[in-house]
Every structure is written in C-alpha cells, then in structure tokens.
Amino acid sequence: DVKVTQSSRYLVKRTGEKVFLECVQDMDHENMFWYRQDPGLGLRLIYFSYDVKMKEKGDIPEGYSVSREKKERFSLILESASTNQTSMYLCASSFLAGGPVEQFFGPGTRLTVL
Amino acid sequence: DQQVKQNSPSLSVQEGRISILNCDYTNSMFDYFLWYKKYPAEGPTFLISISSIKDKNEDGRFTVFLNKSAKHLSLHIVPSQPGDSAVYFCAASADGNKLVFGAGTILRVKS
C-alpha cells in the first residue's frame, strides 16, 4: 500500500512565524504535490515537484516555498505565516508517467495561524 | 477562473437510492478525469477514473459517465450506502501528472 505521511495533523502558529510542513512517501514516486483545501474552493495546487531539487509553481504559490532534497520527502515552507494561510494542507505523490496516473494523498495538516 | 466546477455544494439521498454527482469543465485539453472521496480529517482517496477515449467506466457500485461534447461528467453510486457519506471531488488532467480539482460536493446518505 502506498503511504504518504505528513509530520503533523494539527498545528497552531502565530502570525509572522516560519512554518515547516513535512511530507514523506514510501512508494518511490517521482511526483510530489502540495495543495491547500478551503471550503467552497476545493483543492488548489501550491507547488509540485517531479524530481529531486526540482520544483514548479502551482496555482497559488505566493507566500510559500518548497524544498525537495530527497526523493521521498517534500517540504512546504511558510516564510512568514499570515492568518489567510489558515487552511488544511494536503500532500500527494504519484509516478511520473507518460499517461495518466492517480495521486495518493496524505492525511492532511490542519494549520491555524493566529 | 475555475476550470472544473461542481455546482452542487451538497446532495442528500436516501439509502438504497442512486446518488448522482455532477462535474463540468471548461478546458478542452483535459483528457483524464478522476473522482476522489474525502472523509473528515482524512486525505482524499481515489475512487474511479475515466479517460477521454471512453464515455463510461464502472467499478462495482460506482460508474462515471463522460460527455465530451458537453464537457460534463457524472458519478453514479448505486445503491447508495450510509458509508458513502463524504465529500466527493472531481478532478481533471491535461498532462497526466497535474490535477485540477473542483470545489467538492458533500454527499449525505440517510438511513
């Protein structure tokens, strides 16, 4: 079974703090993704990576950065957390394929920024 | 501009009846479509998919229909069960790797 784990289920941070969200997958997937989920907006792609040290911006990258130093690990960084970054953050992974492939998701991190 | 739209925020169905969840898309480059199911406090799990070369795909109680000319797909669940109560997300892909998600539909199956 594919397993995608996220470092925390719940986090509470203060405005201005630097926040690290970690994601690890155990299926040797090339692709890794970070989404945020907000009511009425669905899942929106923040960043994704298709290889170690490679990253590409998604639809809403502002205020975020990422790091992929190892194939199995993809980190999302909030350089200076703001209240509008309060959200559910979901990590996913998939194979890099010539055809369509499904993404496997972690359980999510509920981040609250006060 | 939302490229994938789920216009019904919620749907309530009686146990044993059919649930029909709808999804519309605007990008004609999308050629692969998926449905994910999400329970509270869990990540989404893959349910069923369909390629644009097909118009129907079945997996047990779940069937996805694709109408390319209308840019519309639907998920049918027959018969609906209380355990199907969850948020359902429609997703689409143009390159097989990146997905664009809809806003989700909350399905409640009443027993």
PDB file of C-alpha atoms in Angstrom:
ATOM      1  CA  ASP A   1       0.000   0.000   0.000  1.00  0.00           C
ATOM      2  CA  VAL A   2       1.152   3.495  -0.823  1.00  0.00           C
ATOM      3  CA  LYS A   3       1.780   5.512   2.245  1.00  0.00           C
ATOM      4  CA  VAL A   4       2.015   9.280   2.343  1.00  0.00           C
ATOM      5  CA  THR A   5       2.639  10.690   5.782  1.00  0.00           C
ATOM      6  CA  GLN A   6       2.575  14.270   6.983  1.00  0.00           C
ATOM      7  CA  SER A   7       4.527  15.413  10.010  1.00  0.00           C
ATOM      8  CA  SER A   8       1.630  16.940  11.927  1.00  0.00           C
ATOM      9  CA  ARG A   9      -2.138  16.537  11.916  1.00  0.00           C
ATOM     10  CA  TYR A  10      -2.757  19.862  13.665  1.00  0.00           C
ATOM     11  CA  LEU A  11      -0.574  22.948  14.009  1.00  0.00           C
ATOM     12  CA  VAL A  12      -1.189  26.305  15.621  1.00  0.00           C
ATOM     13  CA  LYS A  13       1.237  29.093  14.782  1.00  0.00           C
ATOM     14  CA  ARG A  14       1.428  32.833  15.283  1.00  0.00           C
ATOM     15  CA  THR A  15       1.465  35.454  12.564  1.00  0.00           C
ATOM     16  CA  GLY A  16       4.982  36.027  11.275  1.00  0.00           C
ATOM     17  CA  GLU A  17       6.340  32.636  12.329  1.00  0.00           C
ATOM     18  CA  LYS A  18       8.198  30.425   9.877  1.00  0.00           C
ATOM     19  CA  VAL A  19       6.320  27.161   9.404  1.00  0.00           C
ATOM     20  CA  PHE A  20       7.582  23.864   8.025  1.00  0.00           C
ATOM     21  CA  LEU A  21       5.218  21.144   6.825  1.00  0.00           C
ATOM     22  CA  GLU A  22       6.867  17.841   6.015  1.00  0.00           C
ATOM     23  CA  CYS A  23       5.640  15.085   3.738  1.00  0.00           C
ATOM     24  CA  VAL A  24       7.159  11.650   3.183  1.00  0.00           C
ATOM     25  CA  GLN A  25       6.105   8.952   0.712  1.00  0.00           C
ATOM     26  CA  ASP A  26       7.315   5.376   0.604  1.00  0.00           C
ATOM     27  CA  MET A  27       6.484   4.334  -2.974  1.00  0.00           C
ATOM     28  CA  ASP A  28       9.442   5.807  -4.834  1.00  0.00           C
ATOM     29  CA  HIS A  29       7.147   8.270  -6.603  1.00  0.00           C
ATOM     30  CA  GLU A  30       8.778  10.926  -8.744  1.00  0.00           C
ATOM     31  CA  ASN A  31       5.975  13.487  -8.399  1.00  0.00           C
ATOM     32  CA  MET A  32       5.050  15.187  -5.163  1.00  0.00           C
ATOM     33  CA  PHE A  33       2.453  17.909  -4.639  1.00  0.00           C
ATOM     34  CA  TRP A  34       1.282  20.363  -2.028  1.00  0.00           C
ATOM     35  CA  TYR A  35      -2.350  21.517  -2.005  1.00  0.00           C
ATOM     36  CA  ARG A  36      -4.472  23.552   0.305  1.00  0.00           C
ATOM     37  CA  GLN A  37      -8.127  22.779   0.805  1.00  0.00           C
ATOM     38  CA  ASP A  38     -10.600  25.523   1.680  1.00  0.00           C
ATOM     39  CA  PRO A  39     -14.402  25.324   1.867  1.00  0.00           C
ATOM     40  CA  GLY A  40     -16.020  26.184  -1.442  1.00  0.00           C
ATOM     41  CA  LEU A  41     -12.667  26.266  -3.229  1.00  0.00           C
ATOM     42  CA  GLY A  42     -11.710  22.609  -3.309  1.00  0.00           C
ATOM     43  CA  LEU A  43      -8.059  21.626  -3.555  1.00  0.00           C
ATOM     44  CA  ARG A  44      -5.713  24.212  -5.003  1.00  0.00           C
ATOM     45  CA  LEU A  45      -2.190  23.367  -6.079  1.00  0.00           C
ATOM     46  CA  ILE A  46       0.542  25.352  -4.323  1.00  0.00           C
ATOM     47  CA  TYR A  47       3.720  23.717  -5.643  1.00  0.00           C
ATOM     48  CA  PHE A  48       4.774  20.452  -7.144  1.00  0.00           C
ATOM     49  CA  SER A  49       8.000  18.628  -7.824  1.00  0.00           C
ATOM     50  CA  TYR A  50       8.770  15.963 -10.414  1.00  0.00           C
ATOM     51  CA  ASP A  51      12.291  15.197  -9.265  1.00  0.00           C
ATOM     52  CA  VAL A  52      14.783  15.876  -6.508  1.00  0.00           C
ATOM     53  CA  LYS A  53      15.684  19.572  -6.314  1.00  0.00           C
ATOM     54  CA  MET A  54      13.080  20.351  -8.998  1.00  0.00           C
ATOM     55  CA  LYS A  55      10.023  22.442  -8.240  1.00  0.00           C
ATOM     56  CA  GLU A  56       7.305  24.184 -10.168  1.00  0.00           C
ATOM     57  CA  LYS A  57       4.737  26.726  -9.067  1.00  0.00           C
ATOM     58  CA  GLY A  58       1.142  25.711  -8.934  1.00  0.00           C
ATOM     59  CA  ASP A  59      -1.858  27.990  -8.965  1.00  0.00           C
ATOM     60  CA  ILE A  60      -1.317  29.742  -5.623  1.00  0.00           C
ATOM     61  CA  PRO A  61       2.424  29.808  -4.775  1.00  0.00           C
ATOM     62  CA  GLU A  62       2.506  33.267  -3.188  1.00  0.00           C
ATOM     63  CA  GLY A  63       3.680  33.176   0.422  1.00  0.00           C
ATOM     64  CA  TYR A  64       5.023  29.630   0.122  1.00  0.00           C
ATOM     65  CA  SER A  65       8.233  27.904  -0.834  1.00  0.00           C
ATOM     66  CA  VAL A  66       9.200  24.238  -1.081  1.00  0.00           C
ATOM     67  CA  SER A  67      12.195  22.012  -0.728  1.00  0.00           C
ATOM     68  CA  ARG A  68      12.909  18.562  -2.158  1.00  0.00           C
ATOM     69  CA  GLU A  69      16.344  17.343  -1.167  1.00  0.00           C
ATOM     70  CA  LYS A  70      15.441  13.652  -1.199  1.00  0.00           C
ATOM     71  CA  LYS A  71      13.084  11.778  -3.480  1.00  0.00           C
ATOM     72  CA  GLU A  72      10.803  10.631  -0.682  1.00  0.00           C
ATOM     73  CA  ARG A  73      10.480  13.967   1.118  1.00  0.00           C
ATOM     74  CA  PHE A  74       8.796  17.218   0.089  1.00  0.00           C
ATOM     75  CA  SER A  75       8.620  20.166   2.451  1.00  0.00           C
ATOM     76  CA  LEU A  76       6.311  23.164   2.328  1.00  0.00           C
ATOM     77  CA  ILE A  77       7.578  26.340   3.966  1.00  0.00           C
ATOM     78  CA  LEU A  78       5.578  29.353   5.023  1.00  0.00           C
ATOM     79  CA  GLU A  79       8.261  32.013   5.339  1.00  0.00           C
ATOM     80  CA  SER A  80       6.107  34.355   7.435  1.00  0.00           C
ATOM     81  CA  ALA A  81       2.756  32.862   8.323  1.00  0.00           C
ATOM     82  CA  SER A  82      -0.333  35.004   7.912  1.00  0.00           C
ATOM     83  CA  THR A  83      -3.917  34.447   9.033  1.00  0.00           C
ATOM     84  CA  ASN A  84      -5.067  33.887   5.454  1.00  0.00           C
ATOM     85  CA  GLN A  85      -2.854  30.807   5.354  1.00  0.00           C
ATOM     86  CA  THR A  86      -5.068  29.092   7.905  1.00  0.00           C
ATOM     87  CA  SER A  87      -6.174  26.028   5.978  1.00  0.00           C
ATOM     88  CA  MET A  88      -5.981  22.274   5.511  1.00  0.00           C
ATOM     89  CA  TYR A  89      -2.734  21.351   3.756  1.00  0.00           C
ATOM     90  CA  LEU A  90      -2.581  18.136   1.776  1.00  0.00           C
ATOM     91  CA  CYS A  91       0.461  16.419   0.335  1.00  0.00           C
ATOM     92  CA  ALA A  92       0.204  13.939  -2.528  1.00  0.00           C
ATOM     93  CA  SER A  93       2.521  11.815  -4.632  1.00  0.00           C
ATOM     94  CA  SER A  94       2.364   9.903  -7.915  1.00  0.00           C
ATOM     95  CA  PHE A  95       4.539   8.272 -10.512  1.00  0.00           C
ATOM     96  CA  LEU A  96       5.833  10.407 -13.355  1.00  0.00           C
ATOM     97  CA  ALA A  97       4.114   8.762 -16.264  1.00  0.00           C
ATOM     98  CA  GLY A  98       3.600   9.257 -19.928  1.00  0.00           C
ATOM     99  CA  GLY A  99      -0.059   8.580 -19.326  1.00  0.00           C
ATOM    100  CA  PRO A 100      -2.492   9.489 -16.577  1.00  0.00           C
ATOM    101  CA  VAL A 101      -1.816   8.352 -13.047  1.00  0.00           C
ATOM    102  CA  GLU A 102      -3.666   8.809  -9.796  1.00  0.00           C
ATOM    103  CA  GLN A 103      -2.263  10.793  -6.909  1.00  0.00           C
ATOM    104  CA  PHE A 104      -2.075   9.378  -3.411  1.00  0.00           C
ATOM    105  CA  PHE A 105      -2.768  11.747  -0.555  1.00  0.00           C
ATOM    106  CA  GLY A 106      -1.579  12.080   2.988  1.00  0.00           C
ATOM    107  CA  PRO A 107      -4.000  12.660   5.883  1.00  0.00           C
ATOM    108  CA  GLY A 108      -3.552  16.424   5.853  1.00  0.00           C
ATOM    109  CA  THR A 109      -2.305  19.061   8.285  1.00  0.00           C
ATOM    110  CA  ARG A 110      -4.832  21.471   9.732  1.00  0.00           C
ATOM    111  CA  LEU A 111      -2.871  24.720  10.185  1.00  0.00           C
ATOM    112  CA  THR A 112      -4.265  27.587  12.210  1.00  0.00           C
ATOM    113  CA  VAL A 113      -2.427  30.907  12.147  1.00  0.00           C
ATOM    114  CA  LEU A 114      -3.383  33.253  14.972  1.00  0.00           C
TER     115      LEU A 114
ATOM    116  CA  ASP B   1     -11.393  31.167 -13.277  1.00  0.00           C
ATOM    117  CA  GLN B   2     -12.456  27.679 -12.198  1.00  0.00           C
ATOM    118  CA  GLN B   3     -11.717  25.149 -14.911  1.00  0.00           C
ATOM    119  CA  VAL B   4     -13.506  22.353 -13.041  1.00  0.00           C
ATOM    120  CA  LYS B   5     -16.866  23.132 -11.478  1.00  0.00           C
ATOM    121  CA  GLN B   6     -19.062  21.177  -9.132  1.00  0.00           C
ATOM    122  CA  ASN B   7     -22.137  23.325  -8.931  1.00  0.00           C
ATOM    123  CA  SER B   8     -23.918  21.409  -6.203  1.00  0.00           C
ATOM    124  CA  PRO B   9     -22.301  22.042  -2.817  1.00  0.00           C
ATOM    125  CA  SER B  10     -24.339  19.261  -1.232  1.00  0.00           C
ATOM    126  CA  LEU B  11     -26.623  16.356  -2.023  1.00  0.00           C
ATOM    127  CA  SER B  12     -28.859  14.311   0.251  1.00  0.00           C
ATOM    128  CA  VAL B  13     -30.006  10.835  -0.783  1.00  0.00           C
ATOM    129  CA  GLN B  14     -31.922   8.016   0.861  1.00  0.00           C
ATOM    130  CA  GLU B  15     -30.057   4.776   1.497  1.00  0.00           C
ATOM    131  CA  GLY B  16     -30.541   2.325  -1.377  1.00  0.00           C
ATOM    132  CA  ARG B  17     -31.265   5.034  -3.927  1.00  0.00           C
ATOM    133  CA  ILE B  18     -28.991   6.380  -6.655  1.00  0.00           C
ATOM    134  CA  SER B  19     -26.619   9.265  -5.963  1.00  0.00           C
ATOM    135  CA  ILE B  20     -25.631  11.367  -8.967  1.00  0.00           C
ATOM    136  CA  LEU B  21     -22.790  13.842  -8.588  1.00  0.00           C
ATOM    137  CA  ASN B  22     -22.059  16.218 -11.433  1.00  0.00           C
ATOM    138  CA  CYS B  23     -18.980  17.996 -12.699  1.00  0.00           C
ATOM    139  CA  ASP B  24     -18.406  20.435 -15.576  1.00  0.00           C
ATOM    140  CA  TYR B  25     -15.117  21.534 -17.078  1.00  0.00           C
ATOM    141  CA  THR B  26     -14.057  24.261 -19.448  1.00  0.00           C
ATOM    142  CA  ASN B  27     -10.597  23.236 -20.646  1.00  0.00           C
ATOM    143  CA  SER B  28     -10.868  21.127 -23.796  1.00  0.00           C
ATOM    144  CA  MET B  29      -7.291  19.906 -23.237  1.00  0.00           C
ATOM    145  CA  PHE B  30      -8.391  17.816 -20.261  1.00  0.00           C
ATOM    146  CA  ASP B  31      -8.283  14.168 -21.259  1.00  0.00           C
ATOM    147  CA  TYR B  32      -8.304  12.292 -17.972  1.00  0.00           C
ATOM    148  CA  PHE B  33     -10.833  12.638 -15.181  1.00  0.00           C
ATOM    149  CA  LEU B  34     -10.922  11.268 -11.667  1.00  0.00           C
ATOM    150  CA  TRP B  35     -13.224  11.202  -8.680  1.00  0.00           C
ATOM    151  CA  TYR B  36     -11.874  11.317  -5.156  1.00  0.00           C
ATOM    152  CA  LYS B  37     -13.731  10.756  -1.918  1.00  0.00           C
ATOM    153  CA  LYS B  38     -12.790  12.501   1.315  1.00  0.00           C
ATOM    154  CA  TYR B  39     -13.871  11.803   4.866  1.00  0.00           C
ATOM    155  CA  PRO B  40     -13.369  14.454   7.572  1.00  0.00           C
ATOM    156  CA  ALA B  41      -9.824  14.572   8.977  1.00  0.00           C
ATOM    157  CA  GLU B  42      -8.526  12.248   6.247  1.00  0.00           C
ATOM    158  CA  GLY B  43      -6.851  12.811   2.907  1.00  0.00           C
ATOM    159  CA  PRO B  44      -8.779  12.246  -0.334  1.00  0.00           C
ATOM    160  CA  THR B  45      -8.792   8.693  -1.655  1.00  0.00           C
ATOM    161  CA  PHE B  46      -9.054   7.768  -5.293  1.00  0.00           C
ATOM    162  CA  LEU B  47     -12.393   6.341  -6.325  1.00  0.00           C
ATOM    163  CA  ILE B  48     -12.640   5.940 -10.083  1.00  0.00           C
ATOM    164  CA  SER B  49     -11.293   7.493 -13.268  1.00  0.00           C
ATOM    165  CA  ILE B  50     -12.072   7.766 -16.940  1.00  0.00           C
ATOM    166  CA  SER B  51     -10.045   8.578 -19.999  1.00  0.00           C
ATOM    167  CA  SER B  52     -11.442  10.804 -22.719  1.00  0.00           C
ATOM    168  CA  ILE B  53     -11.400   7.911 -25.180  1.00  0.00           C
ATOM    169  CA  LYS B  54     -14.211   6.294 -23.183  1.00  0.00           C
ATOM    170  CA  ASP B  55     -17.648   7.527 -22.196  1.00  0.00           C
ATOM    171  CA  LYS B  56     -18.293   5.185 -19.289  1.00  0.00           C
ATOM    172  CA  ASN B  57     -16.324   3.345 -16.651  1.00  0.00           C
ATOM    173  CA  GLU B  58     -17.731   1.068 -13.962  1.00  0.00           C
ATOM    174  CA  ASP B  59     -16.300  -0.228 -10.731  1.00  0.00           C
ATOM    175  CA  GLY B  60     -18.793  -2.053  -8.553  1.00  0.00           C
ATOM    176  CA  ARG B  61     -21.404   0.410  -7.296  1.00  0.00           C
ATOM    177  CA  PHE B  62     -19.605   3.348  -8.912  1.00  0.00           C
ATOM    178  CA  THR B  63     -19.973   4.422 -12.540  1.00  0.00           C
ATOM    179  CA  VAL B  64     -18.514   7.507 -14.153  1.00  0.00           C
ATOM    180  CA  PHE B  65     -20.003   8.913 -17.349  1.00  0.00           C
ATOM    181  CA  LEU B  66     -18.211  11.365 -19.614  1.00  0.00           C
ATOM    182  CA  ASN B  67     -19.897  13.593 -22.188  1.00  0.00           C
ATOM    183  CA  LYS B  68     -17.051  15.286 -24.022  1.00  0.00           C
ATOM    184  CA  SER B  69     -19.219  17.439 -26.251  1.00  0.00           C
ATOM    185  CA  ALA B  70     -20.956  18.907 -23.192  1.00  0.00           C
ATOM    186  CA  LYS B  71     -17.726  18.938 -21.155  1.00  0.00           C
ATOM    187  CA  HIS B  72     -19.609  17.172 -18.406  1.00  0.00           C
ATOM    188  CA  LEU B  73     -19.026  14.140 -16.260  1.00  0.00           C
ATOM    189  CA  SER B  74     -21.057  12.484 -13.578  1.00  0.00           C
ATOM    190  CA  LEU B  75     -20.548   9.901 -10.876  1.00  0.00           C
ATOM    191  CA  HIS B  76     -23.367   7.465 -10.161  1.00  0.00           C
ATOM    192  CA  ILE B  77     -23.453   5.483  -6.938  1.00  0.00           C
ATOM    193  CA  VAL B  78     -25.968   2.643  -6.892  1.00  0.00           C
ATOM    194  CA  PRO B  79     -27.151   1.673  -4.344  1.00  0.00           C
ATOM    195  CA  SER B  80     -26.087   4.451  -2.008  1.00  0.00           C
ATOM    196  CA  GLN B  81     -24.975   3.427   1.470  1.00  0.00           C
ATOM    197  CA  PRO B  82     -24.540   5.490   4.650  1.00  0.00           C
ATOM    198  CA  GLY B  83     -20.767   4.867   4.461  1.00  0.00           C
ATOM    199  CA  ASP B  84     -20.739   6.752   1.162  1.00  0.00           C
ATOM    200  CA  SER B  85     -21.407   9.981   3.060  1.00  0.00           C
ATOM    201  CA  ALA B  86     -18.326  12.093   2.335  1.00  0.00           C
ATOM    202  CA  VAL B  87     -17.080  14.966   0.205  1.00  0.00           C
ATOM    203  CA  TYR B  88     -16.598  14.000  -3.446  1.00  0.00           C
ATOM    204  CA  PHE B  89     -14.094  15.863  -5.592  1.00  0.00           C
ATOM    205  CA  CYS B  90     -13.973  15.784  -9.346  1.00  0.00           C
ATOM    206  CA  ALA B  91     -10.511  16.292 -10.874  1.00  0.00           C
ATOM    207  CA  ALA B  92      -9.184  16.661 -14.406  1.00  0.00           C
ATOM    208  CA  SER B  93      -5.792  16.460 -16.044  1.00  0.00           C
ATOM    209  CA  ALA B  94      -4.331  17.574 -19.357  1.00  0.00           C
ATOM    210  CA  ASP B  95      -0.845  16.126 -18.899  1.00  0.00           C
ATOM    211  CA  GLY B  96      -1.475  13.071 -16.771  1.00  0.00           C
ATOM    212  CA  ASN B  97       0.513  14.470 -13.867  1.00  0.00           C
ATOM    213  CA  LYS B  98      -1.084  17.699 -12.627  1.00  0.00           C
ATOM    214  CA  LEU B  99      -4.699  17.620 -11.470  1.00  0.00           C
ATOM    215  CA  VAL B 100      -7.225  20.449 -11.325  1.00  0.00           C
ATOM    216  CA  PHE B 101      -9.912  19.889  -8.705  1.00  0.00           C
ATOM    217  CA  GLY B 102     -13.474  21.056  -8.339  1.00  0.00           C
ATOM    218  CA  ALA B 103     -14.818  22.574  -5.136  1.00  0.00           C
ATOM    219  CA  GLY B 104     -16.387  19.321  -3.984  1.00  0.00           C
ATOM    220  CA  THR B 105     -19.892  18.063  -3.251  1.00  0.00           C
ATOM    221  CA  ILE B 106     -20.930  16.890   0.212  1.00  0.00           C
ATOM    222  CA  LEU B 107     -22.969  13.707  -0.106  1.00  0.00           C
ATOM    223  CA  ARG B 108     -25.209  12.663   2.788  1.00  0.00           C
ATOM    224  CA  VAL B 109     -26.820   9.250   2.581  1.00  0.00           C
ATOM    225  CA  LYS B 110     -29.680   8.924   5.051  1.00  0.00           C
ATOM    226  CA  SER B 111     -30.589   5.566   6.533  1.00  0.00           C
TER     227      SER B 111
END
